[in-house]
Amino acid sequence: MATTYTQDPGAPDPLYLSFWRERHLCTLTTLRPDGSPHVVPVGVTYDPEARLARVITNRSSAKVGHVRAAGPSGALVAVCQVAGRRWATLEGRAYVRTDPERVAEAERRYAERYERTPAPNPSRVVIEIELTRALGRG
């Protein structure tokens, strides 16, 4: 029998949330136009109250292109982190946001989690992931 490790993305258990507050490199998986996965290392922040994960990036990145290519309904994506036997995946629909307030909020959260302020970048955008699923064990 398979074991499932489902979490409520809006109300995860304390160990799972604590794991997402630690400093870990993550991966973002987007889909190319041909349907093949594109997996890249990123910094991710998790905001369960808003049911959002955020990734700051450059507007010309491939990941931004993949999300935009999915159209107005958003792109199905996953972000993941692993440390030893602990792992966590957040899934949902991604949208590219260019609004300065949203980008600033993503930068603030990144600085908090990764303990470093991102260098100024006028081409920065944020990929916001509206979470539909959370899996893992913290």
PDB file of C-alpha atoms in Angstrom:
ATOM      1  CA  MET A   1       0.000   0.000   0.000  1.00  0.00           C
ATOM      2  CA  ALA A   2       1.365   3.440  -0.953  1.00  0.00           C
ATOM      3  CA  THR A   3       1.889   6.043   1.731  1.00  0.00           C
ATOM      4  CA  THR A   4       0.728   9.556   0.954  1.00  0.00           C
ATOM      5  CA  TYR A   5       2.212  12.668   2.445  1.00  0.00           C
ATOM      6  CA  THR A   6      -0.450  15.233   1.656  1.00  0.00           C
ATOM      7  CA  GLN A   7      -0.612  18.601   3.364  1.00  0.00           C
ATOM      8  CA  ASP A   8      -3.189  21.365   3.234  1.00  0.00           C
ATOM      9  CA  PRO A   9      -1.330  24.111   1.301  1.00  0.00           C
ATOM     10  CA  GLY A  10      -3.201  26.742   3.332  1.00  0.00           C
ATOM     11  CA  ALA A  11      -2.681  25.092   6.720  1.00  0.00           C
ATOM     12  CA  PRO A  12       0.327  22.745   6.686  1.00  0.00           C
ATOM     13  CA  ASP A  13       1.493  20.943   9.793  1.00  0.00           C
ATOM     14  CA  PRO A  14       4.144  22.757  11.877  1.00  0.00           C
ATOM     15  CA  LEU A  15       7.062  20.530  10.794  1.00  0.00           C
ATOM     16  CA  TYR A  16       6.255  21.024   7.121  1.00  0.00           C
ATOM     17  CA  LEU A  17       5.984  24.782   7.508  1.00  0.00           C
ATOM     18  CA  SER A  18       9.199  24.909   9.536  1.00  0.00           C
ATOM     19  CA  PHE A  19      10.992  23.046   6.746  1.00  0.00           C
ATOM     20  CA  TRP A  20       9.830  25.707   4.261  1.00  0.00           C
ATOM     21  CA  ARG A  21      11.180  28.447   6.552  1.00  0.00           C
ATOM     22  CA  GLU A  22      14.699  26.948   6.552  1.00  0.00           C
ATOM     23  CA  ARG A  23      17.223  28.071   3.950  1.00  0.00           C
ATOM     24  CA  HIS A  24      17.172  25.497   1.128  1.00  0.00           C
ATOM     25  CA  LEU A  25      17.803  25.639  -2.585  1.00  0.00           C
ATOM     26  CA  CYS A  26      14.713  24.506  -4.459  1.00  0.00           C
ATOM     27  CA  THR A  27      13.722  23.509  -7.962  1.00  0.00           C
ATOM     28  CA  LEU A  28      10.977  24.888 -10.161  1.00  0.00           C
ATOM     29  CA  THR A  29       9.492  22.640 -12.818  1.00  0.00           C
ATOM     30  CA  THR A  30       7.703  24.278 -15.737  1.00  0.00           C
ATOM     31  CA  LEU A  31       6.614  22.735 -19.007  1.00  0.00           C
ATOM     32  CA  ARG A  32       8.113  23.653 -22.354  1.00  0.00           C
ATOM     33  CA  PRO A  33       5.748  24.161 -25.314  1.00  0.00           C
ATOM     34  CA  ASP A  34       6.445  20.550 -26.385  1.00  0.00           C
ATOM     35  CA  GLY A  35       5.310  19.314 -22.941  1.00  0.00           C
ATOM     36  CA  SER A  36       8.753  18.286 -21.698  1.00  0.00           C
ATOM     37  CA  PRO A  37       9.732  19.373 -18.171  1.00  0.00           C
ATOM     38  CA  HIS A  38      12.177  22.228 -17.594  1.00  0.00           C
ATOM     39  CA  VAL A  39      13.689  21.995 -14.086  1.00  0.00           C
ATOM     40  CA  VAL A  40      15.854  24.798 -12.696  1.00  0.00           C
ATOM     41  CA  PRO A  41      17.279  25.746  -9.288  1.00  0.00           C
ATOM     42  CA  VAL A  42      15.524  28.668  -7.617  1.00  0.00           C
ATOM     43  CA  GLY A  43      14.848  30.304  -4.291  1.00  0.00           C
ATOM     44  CA  VAL A  44      11.211  29.854  -3.226  1.00  0.00           C
ATOM     45  CA  THR A  45       9.145  31.425  -0.497  1.00  0.00           C
ATOM     46  CA  TYR A  46       5.963  29.861   0.823  1.00  0.00           C
ATOM     47  CA  ASP A  47       3.038  31.895   2.151  1.00  0.00           C
ATOM     48  CA  PRO A  48       0.377  29.443   3.360  1.00  0.00           C
ATOM     49  CA  GLU A  49      -1.979  32.220   4.512  1.00  0.00           C
ATOM     50  CA  ALA A  50      -2.202  33.501   0.921  1.00  0.00           C
ATOM     51  CA  ARG A  51      -1.804  29.968  -0.527  1.00  0.00           C
ATOM     52  CA  LEU A  52       1.107  31.273  -2.626  1.00  0.00           C
ATOM     53  CA  ALA A  53       4.663  30.293  -3.420  1.00  0.00           C
ATOM     54  CA  ARG A  54       6.877  32.974  -4.957  1.00  0.00           C
ATOM     55  CA  VAL A  55       9.969  32.853  -7.156  1.00  0.00           C
ATOM     56  CA  ILE A  56      11.830  36.040  -8.079  1.00  0.00           C
ATOM     57  CA  THR A  57      13.521  35.981 -11.476  1.00  0.00           C
ATOM     58  CA  ASN A  58      14.459  37.955 -14.559  1.00  0.00           C
ATOM     59  CA  ARG A  59      11.656  38.696 -17.022  1.00  0.00           C
ATOM     60  CA  SER A  60      13.734  37.224 -19.886  1.00  0.00           C
ATOM     61  CA  SER A  61      14.284  33.811 -18.231  1.00  0.00           C
ATOM     62  CA  ALA A  62      13.090  30.598 -19.848  1.00  0.00           C
ATOM     63  CA  LYS A  63      10.874  29.840 -16.837  1.00  0.00           C
ATOM     64  CA  VAL A  64       9.033  33.144 -17.314  1.00  0.00           C
ATOM     65  CA  GLY A  65       8.613  32.341 -21.001  1.00  0.00           C
ATOM     66  CA  HIS A  66       7.133  28.936 -20.184  1.00  0.00           C
ATOM     67  CA  VAL A  67       4.667  30.410 -17.694  1.00  0.00           C
ATOM     68  CA  ARG A  68       3.618  33.153 -20.112  1.00  0.00           C
ATOM     69  CA  ALA A  69       3.236  30.660 -22.968  1.00  0.00           C
ATOM     70  CA  ALA A  70       0.575  28.823 -20.965  1.00  0.00           C
ATOM     71  CA  GLY A  71      -1.748  31.808 -21.408  1.00  0.00           C
ATOM     72  CA  PRO A  72      -4.108  33.616 -19.065  1.00  0.00           C
ATOM     73  CA  SER A  73      -5.195  30.462 -17.222  1.00  0.00           C
ATOM     74  CA  GLY A  74      -1.663  30.062 -15.838  1.00  0.00           C
ATOM     75  CA  ALA A  75       0.887  27.282 -16.089  1.00  0.00           C
ATOM     76  CA  LEU A  76       0.847  24.099 -14.051  1.00  0.00           C
ATOM     77  CA  VAL A  77       4.134  24.024 -12.108  1.00  0.00           C
ATOM     78  CA  ALA A  78       5.801  22.463  -9.085  1.00  0.00           C
ATOM     79  CA  VAL A  79       8.462  23.676  -6.670  1.00  0.00           C
ATOM     80  CA  CYS A  80      10.384  21.203  -4.568  1.00  0.00           C
ATOM     81  CA  GLN A  81      13.062  21.045  -1.901  1.00  0.00           C
ATOM     82  CA  VAL A  82      14.845  18.126  -0.277  1.00  0.00           C
ATOM     83  CA  ALA A  83      17.220  17.709   2.651  1.00  0.00           C
ATOM     84  CA  GLY A  84      18.107  14.165   3.644  1.00  0.00           C
ATOM     85  CA  ARG A  85      14.864  12.300   4.275  1.00  0.00           C
ATOM     86  CA  ARG A  86      12.801  15.476   4.413  1.00  0.00           C
ATOM     87  CA  TRP A  87      11.167  16.697   1.226  1.00  0.00           C
ATOM     88  CA  ALA A  88       8.395  19.058   0.211  1.00  0.00           C
ATOM     89  CA  THR A  89       6.598  19.825  -3.029  1.00  0.00           C
ATOM     90  CA  LEU A  90       4.138  22.629  -3.721  1.00  0.00           C
ATOM     91  CA  GLU A  91       2.018  22.485  -6.877  1.00  0.00           C
ATOM     92  CA  GLY A  92      -0.294  24.973  -8.508  1.00  0.00           C
ATOM     93  CA  ARG A  93      -0.919  27.467 -11.283  1.00  0.00           C
ATOM     94  CA  ALA A  94       1.808  30.001 -11.955  1.00  0.00           C
ATOM     95  CA  TYR A  95       1.448  33.559 -13.186  1.00  0.00           C
ATOM     96  CA  VAL A  96       4.095  36.168 -13.978  1.00  0.00           C
ATOM     97  CA  ARG A  97       3.540  39.341 -11.951  1.00  0.00           C
ATOM     98  CA  THR A  98       5.237  42.624 -12.795  1.00  0.00           C
ATOM     99  CA  ASP A  99       3.442  44.897 -10.329  1.00  0.00           C
ATOM    100  CA  PRO A 100       6.165  46.689  -8.279  1.00  0.00           C
ATOM    101  CA  GLU A 101       4.395  46.029  -4.960  1.00  0.00           C
ATOM    102  CA  ARG A 102       4.148  42.313  -5.659  1.00  0.00           C
ATOM    103  CA  VAL A 103       7.777  42.141  -6.745  1.00  0.00           C
ATOM    104  CA  ALA A 104       8.841  44.060  -3.606  1.00  0.00           C
ATOM    105  CA  GLU A 105       6.858  41.674  -1.383  1.00  0.00           C
ATOM    106  CA  ALA A 106       8.515  38.691  -3.060  1.00  0.00           C
ATOM    107  CA  GLU A 107      11.953  40.283  -2.583  1.00  0.00           C
ATOM    108  CA  ARG A 108      11.188  40.951   1.104  1.00  0.00           C
ATOM    109  CA  ARG A 109      10.168  37.355   1.686  1.00  0.00           C
ATOM    110  CA  TYR A 110      13.222  36.095  -0.215  1.00  0.00           C
ATOM    111  CA  ALA A 111      15.516  38.258   1.948  1.00  0.00           C
ATOM    112  CA  GLU A 112      13.847  36.878   5.079  1.00  0.00           C
ATOM    113  CA  ARG A 113      14.175  33.218   4.102  1.00  0.00           C
ATOM    114  CA  TYR A 114      17.589  33.346   2.428  1.00  0.00           C
ATOM    115  CA  GLU A 115      19.126  35.941   4.758  1.00  0.00           C
ATOM    116  CA  ARG A 116      20.332  38.149   1.918  1.00  0.00           C
ATOM    117  CA  THR A 117      18.746  41.012   0.058  1.00  0.00           C
ATOM    118  CA  PRO A 118      18.582  40.449  -3.683  1.00  0.00           C
ATOM    119  CA  ALA A 119      20.661  42.890  -5.749  1.00  0.00           C
ATOM    120  CA  PRO A 120      18.580  45.563  -7.480  1.00  0.00           C
ATOM    121  CA  ASN A 121      17.305  44.361 -10.847  1.00  0.00           C
ATOM    122  CA  PRO A 122      14.976  46.515 -12.956  1.00  0.00           C
ATOM    123  CA  SER A 123      14.106  43.414 -15.022  1.00  0.00           C
ATOM    124  CA  ARG A 124      12.933  41.425 -11.990  1.00  0.00           C
ATOM    125  CA  VAL A 125       9.481  39.862 -11.953  1.00  0.00           C
ATOM    126  CA  VAL A 126       7.861  37.388  -9.609  1.00  0.00           C
ATOM    127  CA  ILE A 127       6.343  34.069 -10.518  1.00  0.00           C
ATOM    128  CA  GLU A 128       3.425  33.616  -8.144  1.00  0.00           C
ATOM    129  CA  ILE A 129       2.117  30.095  -7.767  1.00  0.00           C
ATOM    130  CA  GLU A 130      -1.481  29.783  -6.592  1.00  0.00           C
ATOM    131  CA  LEU A 131      -1.203  26.561  -4.619  1.00  0.00           C
ATOM    132  CA  THR A 132      -3.524  23.639  -5.188  1.00  0.00           C
ATOM    133  CA  ARG A 133      -1.489  20.818  -3.605  1.00  0.00           C
ATOM    134  CA  ALA A 134       1.231  20.286  -1.025  1.00  0.00           C
ATOM    135  CA  LEU A 135       3.105  17.042  -0.475  1.00  0.00           C
ATOM    136  CA  GLY A 136       6.015  15.965   1.636  1.00  0.00           C
ATOM    137  CA  ARG A 137       7.334  15.316   5.084  1.00  0.00           C
ATOM    138  CA  GLY A 138       9.111  17.964   7.089  1.00  0.00           C
TER     139      GLY A 138
END
